[in-house]
Structure formats: C-alpha cells, structure tokens
Amino acid sequence: MAVTDVPSQETHGEVDAEELEEIWADAPGVPGFFSTIDHKRIGMRYIYTAFFFFFVSGLMALVMRSQLAAPNNHVVGPETYNQLMTIHGTTMIFLFNTPVLAGFGNYILPLQLGTRDMAFPRLNAFSYWIFVLSGIFFFASFLIGKAPDGGWFGYVPLTDKAFSPGINLDFWGLAIVFVGISTTVGAVNFIVTTFKMRAPGMTINRVPIFVWSILSMAFMVLFAVPAVTLAAGLLELDRLFGTAFVNPHLGGSVLLYQHLFWFWGHPEVYILFVPATGMISMIIPVMARRPLAAYLWVATALIAVAFISFGVWVHHMFATGMPVQAMSFFSAVSLIIVLPSGVQFFAWIATMWKGRVRFTTPMLFGIGFLLIFLLGGITGAMLAVMPFDWQVTDSYFVVAHFHYVLNGAVVFPIFGAIYFWYPKMSGRRLSERWGHISFWLMFVGFNLAFFGMHILGFLGMPRRIATYPSGLGWDDLNMISTIGGFIFAVGTGVTLINWFHARWWGKPAGNDPWDGDSLEWSTTSPPPEYNFASIPVVASRHPLWDQRPLPTASSTGDEATKSLGPEGAEHHETPETTGLDARPQGTLDLPHPTYLPFLLACGIAVFFVGLLIKAILVGVIGAAALVIALTWWAWRTEVDLA
Amino acid sequence: MRGRRAPLALAVVLLTTFVACSTKRSPSIVDPKGSEAHTIAGVWWLMFGLATAVYVIVGGFIIVAAVRGRGTKEGRPSRVRDNTFVWVGGIIVPAVILVVLGAATVHASNSLRKPETNPLRIEVVGKRWWWAVSYPDQKFDTANEVHIPVGRPIEIGLDSDNVIHSFWVPQLGGKVDLIPGQHNVWRFKATKEGTFRGECAEYCGLEHAKMNFLVVAQSAASFDTWALRHQQPQSEPASQLAANGQVVFMRAPCAGCHTIRGTTAHGTIGPDLTDIGSRLTLGANTVPNTEGYLSGWIVNSQTIKPGNLMPPIPLSSNDLQALVAYLRSLK
Amino acid sequence: MSAVTAAVPVPEATAPTKGEGRPTPWWGMACLIMTESTLFAGLIGSYFFLRASSKQWPPPGIEEPKVMLALIFSFVLWGSSIPMLVAERGIKRGNERTLRFGLMGAWILGAAFVAYSLYDFHELHFGWRNNAYGSIFYTTVGLHTFHVFLGLVMSVVVQIKAWLGKFSKERHVTVQVYAMYWHFVDAVWLVVFPTFILSPHIK
Ligand code: HEA
Ligand code: HEA
Ligand code: CUA
Ligand SMILES: [Cu+2]
C-alpha cells in the first residue's frame, strides 16, 4: 500500500481550528501548568518525569557497578551501597517502569480509541500529581542523607523498628503506599476509558492490542496493588504505632509480609511487562507491513497472563522452608505461565514471517527485545523449577534473570516506543542514524552487562553484597559486567540526546510517518487538544489500512450521537459508547481545567509528611485539605458531568 | 543480520570464561560435592540442553522471519498458517518441554531433603553477622565453621533470633532461610572431602556481604577426633604468656561477649572462642586466622569488617601479645 | 494491504443503542469497589494466616468478642441499605422528597452503627499493641468503621445537594454512585463481622 497521509479534513471536518483551539486550550503559563487535565500533556509529563527517575537510578546502578568492578573495592562503603541498591530497585520499579507505561497509555490510548480525552480527566491529572509528589517524597530521603536500605522488597524483621530504627525505612514504606494511590487511580481511568469511550464501530474485537495490554495491566493493578499497600501499610503501623503484625515475639508473622508483598510483587512484574508487549504488538505489524498474526490468541494471552500471574507468587519464597508439596503447586503454575508468552512470541514471529520487515529503529528495538526476552523468559522457566531455584535464588542468576526481563523486555520496548510515537507527540522525528547507533550500544552493552551475571550466580555469588573477596573466580566477569553497564548507559544517553535534538530540530514527521494502522495516526502530529474534531467511524481492526478514506461520524441530532461531529468538539464533549460493540450511547461533557487534582494531591502529600515526622497537626491539616477538596469535587459533579 | 552474531558470539566467549572460572576456586554449583548439589546439577544440565535448543531454534526463527521478506514488495507468502505458528511454536512444543521440567521438579524435590536414620544433628543460629554452630548430641559449641563427616546424613537445624538469613553452601546444595519464629531443617549428605565456602544468601543488613562461613567435610574418623577434642574441657594455658593472656581476656571486656568453655567467660553476644586457635578464619570468613589478623581484629575489627558488633578494644602491646598467644593456644 | 472496504456499513456502526448503559462514574465506582474488596480480602486473609500460625486464638488473656450487641447493630447497619435503596428509587422517578428522607434514614442508621463501634472499641480490654490479634482486630474493624464514617461525611454533602434540589430525574449520578459505595460498605461488614466477631468462637 502506498504511503498516504490521511488528509486532515478527514478527521477535522469543516470547522475552523482557531475557534476550537479557543475552546480547548489551557490557560497559558503557570496556571495552565497546574490546572491542565489534557491527557496528552499529562502523558508527556508522566514520560519525562519517569525518565528523569530512570536516569537517576541508572546512575546509581553505575555507581554500584563501579564498586563491584573489582574485588575488595572501596568506591562506596557497605552502608551507601545498600542504600543505592535499595533506591535503584525501588525507583526503577515504582517511579520509572510503572509510570512511564502509564504515560504512554495516557497519551496513546485515547488517540487509538478515537476519543477526545480520558473518561476522568481530572482523576488523570490527580494520579500524575500523586506520582510526582510521592517521587519527591521518596527522594527526599536521599537528599537528607537518610536513604532507606532494606532492599526493594524490604523484608521484615530487618525493616522493622528493632533493626532499622532510623526514619529511612519510613520514607520507603510510606512512599510505597503513597505511589500506590496513583497507580490505582490510573488503572480505573484506563478501564473505564477503554470500555466506554471507543469510537463508534470499534467493537471489542477491533481494539488495538496495545489497548488490550493496558486493559490487562489495569485489571492486574486493581487486584494486586492492595496487597503491597497492606504489606507496606502494616509494616508502617508496626514502625509508627507499635502494632505487632510482623513481630514474631507478639504473635506476628514474618512470612505474612512476604506473602502480601509477593502477592503483589509477581503480578507487578507482568504489570510492567504486559504493556511493553503491547507496544511491540503495535510496532512489529506496522514495520512488517501486515496485520498482527493471531490477534485473538494474543488478546487471549494478555488476559490469561493477568489471571495466572496471581497464582505464582510463592516462587519468590521457595527457600523459606514451606512444605514441598504446597510449593510444588506454585512451581507448576509458574511453568504454565510460560504458555501465554509463547503464544505472543510466535504471533510476533509469524507476523514478521509473512511480512516485509523494515529495519527502522523501533523495529531494531523490537528484535532486540525478542532476542533478550527469549533468554530472560527461559531463565524464568528455569527458576520456576523449585530445586534449581534453591540453588540460584538470591544469587546473581536471579539478578541476571530480572534484568533480562525488566531492563531488556521492558526498557527496550519503551525505547522502541519513543522512536515510534514521539513523532506523533511532537510532530518531529528522531534521527534514524543515531537511533541505530544507540540501539547497538544498548544491545551489546546490555548483554555484556547482564549475561555474565548468570555465570556469577553459578559460581556462587550472592546478590546484594557490597563487596567480595578476590580469588573466587568472580573478578573478570564482574569487570566485564561493569564495562557493559557503562556502554549500555552511553547507549541510552545517545537516545536521550537524539530525543532532545528532535524536540527542536527534528525532521517534520507528518501525520503518519510509519504508515500505521491505528487511529492515532489519522490526526495531526502533534494532535490538537481535542484529538479529533469529528470522531472517526471504525469498521476494521486496522482502520487506516482498510478504510480509505477514513469515514467520520456526524450527529443524527439525537442525544446519543450529538457529540460525534465537530459540534461535539465545539461543546467540549466526547461521545460515550457501549461496552462491547461500541455503539453511540450518550455524551460526556468533559470537565474544564481545574486546580482540584493538584490540591487534592497536595493534601495527601501533606498527610503523608505528617505520618512521616509523626506530627499529628500536619497530618490533620493534610486530611482537612483532602476532605475539602473531595467535597468540592463531589459538589461540582453534576455541574461538570452528567 | 548482525543481530544474530552479536549475542551468540558473546554467549560462546562467556561460556568459555565460565568453564575457565569453574575451577576449584569458585564455590560453583556445577562442581557438586554433596547429594543435593549433585541432583540439582543434574537438573541444570538437562535444562541447559533444552534451553540451548529452545534459544537457538526460536532465535533462529526470529532472525529468519526478520530477513525473509527482504527485497520482496509485499513480503514472502508461506503455506504455514499464522495459527499453526502459534499452536505449534507457542503451545504444543513448549507444553511438552514444560511437562519435562515439571517431571524434573517433582522427581528432584521428592528425592531431596528427606529424613534418614541416624543423622548427625547440628544447630546453626544466624547472628548479625556471624554463625553460631552447636552439636546438640556431642554437646559443644563453635562458630563460623561447620565440620561434617562425609557420607553420613546431616540434619542442620536453622534458626534466627534477629533478622532473616539464608544458609547456602553452593557445592553441597540449595538454600534454606533462617527465619525468626520458625525452625527450618536442611537434610543432605556430603559426598566428597573438602573445605567449602558457605554464604549468607538473604540480605540481612550492613555486613551481609561479610557473613560467610566454612563447611569442612572430612572422613568419619577425622571428624570423630575433631568432635572428641571439642568435648574435652579446655586444658590450662600451656605457656606463661598464654596464662597472662587468659587473665587479660577475663579482665578486658572480652568475657562479657564471648564464651570459652571451662573458664568464667560466658558471653553470648559474640562467637564462642573455645576453639578459636584451630579455626581457619576470623570475622565470619572475612580474613584468615593468622596472628597478625587476629591482633588486628582485636584492636580494631571495624577496619576489617566495618559496622560489625564488636567494638575496637585498646590494649597495651604486652596485653595484646599475651591475649593473642592465649587465643591461638585454644585448639 | 489491499484496501478492504468497510466490513460494516458506517451508518449501522453509528446507530445509537436502545436501553441506556451505565454512566462512567458508575464504572469508576465499580472499579474502586473491586480494589477496596481486595484490600479487605487481604486483611481477612492476614487474619486467618496469623490465626493459623499461632497456638491459641485469641491469645491467652483475651476472651472471644461478645456477639449479642454486635449482632444487633450489624443488622442496624445492614438495614441502612433499605432507606438508601428507597432514596435511589425515588430520584430515579424524580421524587426528591423520598430521596431526602431516604438519605437521612440511612444516615441515622449508619451513625448509630459508628456510635456503637466507638463504644465497643472503648470497651475492649486489649490494645492493638499487645499482640498480633489486637493489631489485626483494630486495624480491620477500625478500617471498616472508618469507611462507614467516610460514608456519613459524603452523605452530608449529598444530602445538602438534595435539599438544595440539585438532583433531578436526569441528573443524579452522585446519588447513584454514593449509594453504590454505601451498599459496598454494608456488604464488607457481611464478611468482616463473621470473621472477627463469630469465627473466634469456632474452635
Ligand atoms: C518484566 C518482568 C518479569 C517477567 C516478564 C518475568 C517472567 C518470568 N519470571 Fe521472573 N522475575 C522478575 C521479573 C519478571 N519475570 C523479577 C523482577 C524477579 C526478582 C524479584 C527479586 O527477587 O528482586 C523475578 C524472579 C523470578 C522468580 C523467583 C526467583 C527467585 O527469587 O528465587 C521466578 C521463579 O519462578 C521467576 C519466574 C518467571 C517466569 C516463569 C517467567 C515467565 O513469564 C517467562 C515466560 C517467557 C518465556 C519462557 C519466553 C517465551 C516463550 C517461548 C519462546 C516458548 C518456549 C519456551 C520454553 C518452553 C521455556 N521470576
Ligand atoms: C526496570 C528495572 C531496572 C533497570 C532498567 C535496571 C538497570 C540496571 N541495573 Fe538494576 N535492578 C533492578 C531493576 C532495574 N535495574 C531491581 C528491581 C534490582 C533489585 C534491587 C534489590 O536487590 O533490592 C536491581 C539490582 C541491580 C543490581 C544488583 C544489586 C545487588 O544485588 O547487589 C545490579 C548490579 O549490577 C544492577 C545493575 C543495573 C545496571 C548496570 C543497570 C543499567 O541498565 C543502568 C544503565 C544506566 C542508565 C540508563 C542511566 C545513566 C545513563 C546516563 C546518565 C546516560 C549517559 C549520558 C550521556 C552519555 C550523555 N541492578
Ligand atoms: Cu545474614 Cu545476609
Ligand atoms: Cu515472580
């Protein structure tokens, strides 16, 4: 199919853009910054903020690597090392991976669904502010030199008052609960948006796989996050108020914490991983110039993973000496969870098999992802074999496994997604040439850095050790790993620079630089505040490939369809459609910019600070602000949305 | 395309390093010296075969699929239907492999950690950051060094009165956690004589990195002599110097934290020192047990193991000399 | 990619549905209820986990919770769902009066329950620091009571709006969503009550 741009009037109808700008634009400057509820601005912020955390905690990893480069090294002492290790893990999981995916979801999902914003734009802004404030809250510990040092899963009793008396661990525990609010609210928003805001005709079996992956992720969040909130929450109750949940001397249980943590912990890793596969499922078909193979199987796999992921958490506790029979069950389920991934894997292979692959930068990252995730997944399957896990658990073999999956199978797709979608977000393309360079640096650096860790695990190197003696055969591999880590870092740095360069000097992208198939490519780049002046009508899984020209809906006068056409955009509305077959059902007046979300988030932040420093007054002030904001919110509901 | 060679070449290079490294020096799990380690190494080599096959084949598919369509306009057609790919590659073949892995799991875990008749019972308690070791039946204590007879079933009871630790001797078998409020038992056999490095594998705070130990697997005979010697009460200090040393030990704060059987020293904060003279290492396998290191440790253990729970103890050089002589005389 | 013509004729795709679907806030609240339920499920799971890993339950020196009074007020709480239903029905038909009094009735019953809970906590002869039993008891039951309390606070807002006549047959999503929350809180007690008040009696 020839590369054709969708003429913009197709989606914009005959309306004058200026007028719409008037209606939709945020207030300029600072007020607009704090009051905006535009899913695109919020999405971009999510991405930028998350990447800031990525680079910070990445740099910490580099310091750790320098310390481990040679035996008996003295770059940092054990105290600092343990803090770096803890912040690195916590930040990467809570403040980089989860939010960066939420960011892409925020920006791309409404565009792919063909709607003018998320279902709850104000909640959307709210969850972003919570994310930022919890990030600041967490890093404050580092800035005042009281960084937590309990490891990213903060096992008790080490993290209980008795063994970690300082305020350090309170920063950690409260931050976990704090950021959980953001993740949960975001998930609710994704679910409702996906079910109620799809363009007419986009029946449930026509939604892009990326949307499926976000949906699957959101449901996992709903049922998993409460568990970690409890784990950290109960720990904090013990630490702050002296309850006895994790205190063995008072009938508390040490393992209870582990169960709660990993009941969230395992689904969490799929919460990170599933949207990443969604990105790959968007990139590969476009670059292979053909629809994704076995769409229904892939969608099913995404849902299946969400379910199975709740039945494997004990595989993180194989060494705790529970009854072998009980653990064997979780061992088996952990093996079964391989199948959904296998399905996705071969769907991607089949897609490329019959297509013609263009080796663009996003595709390179896609292929890199496949080759890396294959290994990470296989080592995962090995870890699921309980007796083997007894040997390698808590060794560098595990560190290798989860960097192959986290840093490989999640970060590579994210970098691919930047090259893939940033042109849509900014209207400018990143340099392909530097993209290729960045990819190869990252790919080679990555394998140098993390492949050797498998072997280190075999040679008996435990994880989380601040230093090690020479003469154990660990020295060379660690040196290689460190070098690789730095090469990888430079690779990411190249993309970083490429990105900023593109922001101002990049080549114009046009509406549809990759000849994509989903709706986001039909509007302008960057999209207008209202995304679509008139909502497109979908009759295929690949509207931009199959529906030429792309038809747009118009009002037939009645309540249900009145916001489909340009007049909907003029009235600051967006259509509401039915859950499964996406027929127009009603109209949502989208709320206008407001400070509410920011205030609410600040209230909560103050409340947490109050807990942290055990100042009742501060806590009360926070709670008060919270109640006021909530009341105001409830008060305005009928006014703002029907 | 280049993508294929990069990782494979890399793998080869590193695998050779692997072989090179897995000499006696490393506490390697593929250099098993115990029953459990043997079984698990077996499982590993099986999985290694499968994994290599899966990686090479699937990886091959990826590369071929990526380059296949090159030069064509619409991509190369193929008789294989998409769903066939998914079914065969994604479900049937993996399912078969998974059944194999499942069988391996069940088979291995059923054969391991089973109670046996007439085991040697040992009690290990995890401390911050060292190991208290005791032989309940022989009724004596030691620390940071576990002696076991080869061939006899061993039953190590694992407890902690502080945080979670994990007992790991890679060449003998897998890990078992030491969890406060829960009594775990690890059952295994040593199959070869030797001195094996043991490590604390669960992050336990500041000095987790330096919480290691040694397992000395020896012939039944030499084990018995070792055990017998430990059951004897300590003989009076041989030399005059050592005698003075004993006085110093009892006078200085030492006795408050350390126990030496047959003396008035009954401290329990630090390791039992009854046989310190015959132990191979100091500070939970942090430094070798030489005269120099010993005096260094006593004067200021913080330089050797920052943050460990033994304070620096200033002593006059004479006292120190005597003290060291005394400690080294304790066999 | 040969351009396929639309599989479904466009007009049909845009044809509005009969039978009104649920408003987005309803979906939002439904999701919220899902995670909240998980939170309570987690607490109840923890309760039984702690119970299983302890020899005597409740621990020595603590007798089983008293059932009678608790049972009575449980019914008060569960009963409060009825006026709430009436209120919903009312506004669906556009009858603001039933709405106002329904809400008020539910509020009074709820308040009675909270009052009882506070009294009950006051009566308890063990604290939440003494042992894990106390901790999980206070935390879970307390969290539920707090939910009821929150419900009362929100109710005030909703009631004021009701009295100011801000709700109509067409526009009453706040009522609908608030009622969901209220019924949810009652439903949670259906599980928390048997677990924390009754189960200790079963040895
Ligand atoms: C993105 C995150 C991610 C992903 C996707 C995975 C995927 C998997 N993980 Fe991993 N895991 C982590 C993140 C992740 N993991 C983290 C962070 C930890 C450590 C936490 C900590 O301790 O700090 C961990 C730890 C961990 C453990 C505990 C190790 C220990 O601490 O002792 C186990 C054990 O079962 C495990 C198993 C698996 C399995 C079976 C998969 C499977 O989903 C993999 C399935 C995929 C494939 C297998 C490849 C594709 C399939 C095919 C090509 C078909 C053919 C293949 C076969 C037949 C094998 N993981
Ligand atoms: C998404 C998750 C994620 C990611 C991306 C990474 C990335 C990296 N990780 Fe990390 N890691 C974890 C998640 C992750 N990690 C987790 C969960 C743990 C467990 C923690 C625990 O045990 O509690 C862990 C633990 C962990 C350990 C084990 C610590 C221990 O057990 O003692 C090590 C050791 O090498 C390590 C290394 C690295 C390295 C070198 C990178 C590299 O990829 C980082 C590369 C660096 C950057 C990307 C940023 C800097 C780059 C620049 C500033 C650009 C340069 C600029 C120019 C050139 C202009 N990580
Ligand atoms: Cu003890 Cu780590
Ligand atoms: Cu897991």
mmCIF file with all atom_site columns, N, CA and C in Angstrom, chain C residues 111-145:
data_model
loop_
_atom_site.group_PDB
_atom_site.id
_atom_site.type_symbol
_atom_site.label_atom_id
_atom_site.label_alt_id
_atom_site.label_comp_id
_atom_site.label_asym_id
_atom_site.label_entity_id
_atom_site.label_seq_id
_atom_site.pdbx_PDB_ins_code
_atom_site.Cartn_x
_atom_site.Cartn_y
_atom_site.Cartn_z
_atom_site.occupancy
_atom_site.B_iso_or_equiv
_atom_site.pdbx_formal_charge
_atom_site.auth_seq_id
_atom_site.auth_comp_id
_atom_site.auth_asym_id
_atom_site.auth_atom_id
_atom_site.pdbx_PDB_model_num
ATOM 1   N N  . ALA C 1 111 ? -24.984 6.236   61.429 1.00 0.00 ? 111 ALA C N  1
ATOM 2   C CA . ALA C 1 111 ? -24.415 6.943   62.580 1.00 0.00 ? 111 ALA C CA 1
ATOM 3   C C  . ALA C 1 111 ? -24.544 6.084   63.833 1.00 0.00 ? 111 ALA C C  1
ATOM 4   N N  . ALA C 1 112 ? -25.701 5.454   63.985 1.00 0.00 ? 112 ALA C N  1
ATOM 5   C CA . ALA C 1 112 ? -25.902 4.591   65.147 1.00 0.00 ? 112 ALA C CA 1
ATOM 6   C C  . ALA C 1 112 ? -24.819 3.525   65.184 1.00 0.00 ? 112 ALA C C  1
ATOM 7   N N  . PHE C 1 113 ? -24.549 2.925   64.027 1.00 0.00 ? 113 PHE C N  1
ATOM 8   C CA . PHE C 1 113 ? -23.540 1.856   63.984 1.00 0.00 ? 113 PHE C CA 1
ATOM 9   C C  . PHE C 1 113 ? -22.171 2.396   64.392 1.00 0.00 ? 113 PHE C C  1
ATOM 10  N N  . VAL C 1 114 ? -21.796 3.548   63.833 1.00 0.00 ? 114 VAL C N  1
ATOM 11  C CA . VAL C 1 114 ? -20.483 4.125   64.178 1.00 0.00 ? 114 VAL C CA 1
ATOM 12  C C  . VAL C 1 114 ? -20.419 4.384   65.681 1.00 0.00 ? 114 VAL C C  1
ATOM 13  N N  . ALA C 1 115 ? -21.490 4.976   66.204 1.00 0.00 ? 115 ALA C N  1
ATOM 14  C CA . ALA C 1 115 ? -21.515 5.247   67.645 1.00 0.00 ? 115 ALA C CA 1
ATOM 15  C C  . ALA C 1 115 ? -21.249 3.956   68.406 1.00 0.00 ? 115 ALA C C  1
ATOM 16  N N  . TYR C 1 116 ? -21.979 2.896   68.027 1.00 0.00 ? 116 TYR C N  1
ATOM 17  C CA . TYR C 1 116 ? -21.780 1.618   68.713 1.00 0.00 ? 116 TYR C CA 1
ATOM 18  C C  . TYR C 1 116 ? -20.320 1.184   68.611 1.00 0.00 ? 116 TYR C C  1
ATOM 19  N N  . SER C 1 117 ? -19.764 1.228   67.397 1.00 0.00 ? 117 SER C N  1
ATOM 20  C CA . SER C 1 117 ? -18.384 0.752   67.206 1.00 0.00 ? 117 SER C CA 1
ATOM 21  C C  . SER C 1 117 ? -17.443 1.488   68.143 1.00 0.00 ? 117 SER C C  1
ATOM 22  N N  . LEU C 1 118 ? -17.581 2.817   68.184 1.00 0.00 ? 118 LEU C N  1
ATOM 23  C CA . LEU C 1 118 ? -16.684 3.582   69.060 1.00 0.00 ? 118 LEU C CA 1
ATOM 24  C C  . LEU C 1 118 ? -16.836 3.105   70.494 1.00 0.00 ? 118 LEU C C  1
ATOM 25  N N  . TYR C 1 119 ? -18.091 2.957   70.927 1.00 0.00 ? 119 TYR C N  1
ATOM 26  C CA . TYR C 1 119 ? -18.337 2.457   72.275 1.00 0.00 ? 119 TYR C CA 1
ATOM 27  C C  . TYR C 1 119 ? -17.642 1.114   72.449 1.00 0.00 ? 119 TYR C C  1
ATOM 28  N N  . ASP C 1 120 ? -17.788 0.227   71.448 1.00 0.00 ? 120 ASP C N  1
ATOM 29  C CA . ASP C 1 120 ? -17.241 -1.117  71.558 1.00 0.00 ? 120 ASP C CA 1
ATOM 30  C C  . ASP C 1 120 ? -15.717 -1.066  71.678 1.00 0.00 ? 120 ASP C C  1
ATOM 31  N N  . PHE C 1 121 ? -15.074 -0.282  70.823 1.00 0.00 ? 121 PHE C N  1
ATOM 32  C CA . PHE C 1 121 ? -13.615 -0.140  70.914 1.00 0.00 ? 121 PHE C CA 1
ATOM 33  C C  . PHE C 1 121 ? -13.235 0.330   72.308 1.00 0.00 ? 121 PHE C C  1
ATOM 34  N N  . HIS C 1 122 ? -14.036 1.273   72.822 1.00 0.00 ? 122 HIS C N  1
ATOM 35  C CA . HIS C 1 122 ? -13.742 1.806   74.150 1.00 0.00 ? 122 HIS C CA 1
ATOM 36  C C  . HIS C 1 122 ? -13.791 0.680   75.181 1.00 0.00 ? 122 HIS C C  1
ATOM 37  N N  . GLU C 1 123 ? -14.754 -0.231  75.013 1.00 0.00 ? 123 GLU C N  1
ATOM 38  C CA . GLU C 1 123 ? -14.946 -1.309  75.987 1.00 0.00 ? 123 GLU C CA 1
ATOM 39  C C  . GLU C 1 123 ? -13.840 -2.355  75.930 1.00 0.00 ? 123 GLU C C  1
ATOM 40  N N  . LEU C 1 124 ? -13.231 -2.527  74.740 1.00 0.00 ? 124 LEU C N  1
ATOM 41  C CA . LEU C 1 124 ? -12.253 -3.601  74.579 1.00 0.00 ? 124 LEU C CA 1
ATOM 42  C C  . LEU C 1 124 ? -11.167 -3.515  75.647 1.00 0.00 ? 124 LEU C C  1
ATOM 43  N N  . HIS C 1 125 ? -10.789 -4.678  76.185 1.00 0.00 ? 125 HIS C N  1
ATOM 44  C CA . HIS C 1 125 ? -9.829  -4.675  77.293 1.00 0.00 ? 125 HIS C CA 1
ATOM 45  C C  . HIS C 1 125 ? -8.415  -4.999  76.792 1.00 0.00 ? 125 HIS C C  1
ATOM 46  N N  . PHE C 1 126 ? -8.248  -5.020  75.485 1.00 0.00 ? 126 PHE C N  1
ATOM 47  C CA . PHE C 1 126 ? -6.881  -5.220  74.971 1.00 0.00 ? 126 PHE C CA 1
ATOM 48  C C  . PHE C 1 126 ? -6.594  -4.138  73.933 1.00 0.00 ? 126 PHE C C  1
ATOM 49  N N  . GLY C 1 127 ? -5.309  -3.771  73.801 1.00 0.00 ? 127 GLY C N  1
ATOM 50  C CA . GLY C 1 127 ? -4.940  -2.714  72.857 1.00 0.00 ? 127 GLY C CA 1
ATOM 51  C C  . GLY C 1 127 ? -4.421  -3.312  71.569 1.00 0.00 ? 127 GLY C C  1
ATOM 52  N N  . TRP C 1 128 ? -4.086  -2.471  70.601 1.00 0.00 ? 128 TRP C N  1
ATOM 53  C CA . TRP C 1 128 ? -3.610  -3.034  69.324 1.00 0.00 ? 128 TRP C CA 1
ATOM 54  C C  . TRP C 1 128 ? -2.104  -3.219  69.344 1.00 0.00 ? 128 TRP C C  1
ATOM 55  N N  . ARG C 1 129 ? -1.468  -2.821  70.486 1.00 0.00 ? 129 ARG C N  1
ATOM 56  C CA . ARG C 1 129 ? -0.023  -3.051  70.575 1.00 0.00 ? 129 ARG C CA 1
ATOM 57  C C  . ARG C 1 129 ? 0.279   -4.380  71.259 1.00 0.00 ? 129 ARG C C  1
ATOM 58  N N  . ASN C 1 130 ? -0.682  -4.902  72.024 1.00 0.00 ? 130 ASN C N  1
ATOM 59  C CA . ASN C 1 130 ? -0.398  -6.082  72.851 1.00 0.00 ? 130 ASN C CA 1
ATOM 60  C C  . ASN C 1 130 ? 0.088   -7.263  72.038 1.00 0.00 ? 130 ASN C C  1
ATOM 61  N N  . ASN C 1 131 ? -0.612  -7.564  70.967 1.00 0.00 ? 131 ASN C N  1
ATOM 62  C CA . ASN C 1 131 ? -0.239  -8.742  70.186 1.00 0.00 ? 131 ASN C CA 1
ATOM 63  C C  . ASN C 1 131 ? -0.868  -8.648  68.799 1.00 0.00 ? 131 ASN C C  1
ATOM 64  N N  . ALA C 1 132 ? -0.478  -9.586  67.926 1.00 0.00 ? 132 ALA C N  1
ATOM 65  C CA . ALA C 1 132 ? -0.922  -9.533  66.537 1.00 0.00 ? 132 ALA C CA 1
ATOM 66  C C  . ALA C 1 132 ? -2.445  -9.597  66.451 1.00 0.00 ? 132 ALA C C  1
ATOM 67  N N  . TYR C 1 133 ? -3.079  -10.361 67.373 1.00 0.00 ? 133 TYR C N  1
ATOM 68  C CA . TYR C 1 133 ? -4.544  -10.434 67.351 1.00 0.00 ? 133 TYR C CA 1
ATOM 69  C C  . TYR C 1 133 ? -5.130  -9.040  67.495 1.00 0.00 ? 133 TYR C C  1
ATOM 70  N N  . GLY C 1 134 ? -4.673  -8.340  68.524 1.00 0.00 ? 134 GLY C N  1
ATOM 71  C CA . GLY C 1 134 ? -5.165  -6.981  68.722 1.00 0.00 ? 134 GLY C CA 1
ATOM 72  C C  . GLY C 1 134 ? -4.915  -6.120  67.490 1.00 0.00 ? 134 GLY C C  1
ATOM 73  N N  . SER C 1 135 ? -3.714  -6.228  66.926 1.00 0.00 ? 135 SER C N  1
ATOM 74  C CA . SER C 1 135 ? -3.365  -5.388  65.778 1.00 0.00 ? 135 SER C CA 1
ATOM 75  C C  . SER C 1 135 ? -4.331  -5.602  64.624 1.00 0.00 ? 135 SER C C  1
ATOM 76  N N  . ILE C 1 136 ? -4.522  -6.872  64.244 1.00 0.00 ? 136 ILE C N  1
ATOM 77  C CA . ILE C 1 136 ? -5.359  -7.129  63.070 1.00 0.00 ? 136 ILE C CA 1
ATOM 78  C C  . ILE C 1 136 ? -6.809  -6.782  63.378 1.00 0.00 ? 136 ILE C C  1
ATOM 79  N N  . PHE C 1 137 ? -7.237  -7.017  64.641 1.00 0.00 ? 137 PHE C N  1
ATOM 80  C CA . PHE C 1 137 ? -8.622  -6.706  65.003 1.00 0.00 ? 137 PHE C CA 1
ATOM 81  C C  . PHE C 1 137 ? -8.883  -5.218  64.855 1.00 0.00 ? 137 PHE C C  1
ATOM 82  N N  . TYR C 1 138 ? -8.096  -4.423  65.556 1.00 0.00 ? 138 TYR C N  1
ATOM 83  C CA . TYR C 1 138 ? -8.303  -2.974  65.497 1.00 0.00 ? 138 TYR C CA 1
ATOM 84  C C  . TYR C 1 138 ? -8.179  -2.471  64.060 1.00 0.00 ? 138 TYR C C  1
ATOM 85  N N  . THR C 1 139 ? -7.146  -2.944  63.355 1.00 0.00 ? 139 THR C N  1
ATOM 86  C CA . THR C 1 139 ? -6.906  -2.410  62.012 1.00 0.00 ? 139 THR C CA 1
ATOM 87  C C  . THR C 1 139 ? -8.091  -2.681  61.091 1.00 0.00 ? 139 THR C C  1
ATOM 88  N N  . THR C 1 140 ? -8.525  -3.945  61.032 1.00 0.00 ? 140 THR C N  1
ATOM 89  C CA . THR C 1 140 ? -9.578  -4.285  60.075 1.00 0.00 ? 140 THR C CA 1
ATOM 90  C C  . THR C 1 140 ? -10.916 -3.686  60.474 1.00 0.00 ? 140 THR C C  1
ATOM 91  N N  . VAL C 1 141 ? -11.347 -3.988  61.693 1.00 0.00 ? 141 VAL C N  1
ATOM 92  C CA . VAL C 1 141 ? -12.639 -3.457  62.132 1.00 0.00 ? 141 VAL C CA 1
ATOM 93  C C  . VAL C 1 141 ? -12.604 -1.936  62.100 1.00 0.00 ? 141 VAL C C  1
ATOM 94  N N  . GLY C 1 142 ? -11.460 -1.374  62.551 1.00 0.00 ? 142 GLY C N  1
ATOM 95  C CA . GLY C 1 142 ? -11.329 0.076   62.528 1.00 0.00 ? 142 GLY C CA 1
ATOM 96  C C  . GLY C 1 142 ? -11.436 0.616   61.113 1.00 0.00 ? 142 GLY C C  1
ATOM 97  N N  . LEU C 1 143 ? -10.755 -0.037  60.167 1.00 0.00 ? 143 LEU C N  1
ATOM 98  C CA . LEU C 1 143 ? -10.796 0.446   58.781 1.00 0.00 ? 143 LEU C CA 1
ATOM 99  C C  . LEU C 1 143 ? -12.228 0.435   58.269 1.00 0.00 ? 143 LEU C C  1
ATOM 100 N N  . HIS C 1 144 ? -12.963 -0.638  58.619 1.00 0.00 ? 144 HIS C N  1
ATOM 101 C CA . HIS C 1 144 ? -14.354 -0.692  58.149 1.00 0.00 ? 144 HIS C CA 1
ATOM 102 C C  . HIS C 1 144 ? -15.166 0.442   58.766 1.00 0.00 ? 144 HIS C C  1
ATOM 103 N N  . THR C 1 145 ? -15.027 0.600   60.080 1.00 0.00 ? 145 THR C N  1
ATOM 104 C CA . THR C 1 145 ? -15.762 1.689   60.736 1.00 0.00 ? 145 THR C CA 1
ATOM 105 C C  . THR C 1 145 ? -15.425 3.015   60.072 1.00 0.00 ? 145 THR C C  1
#
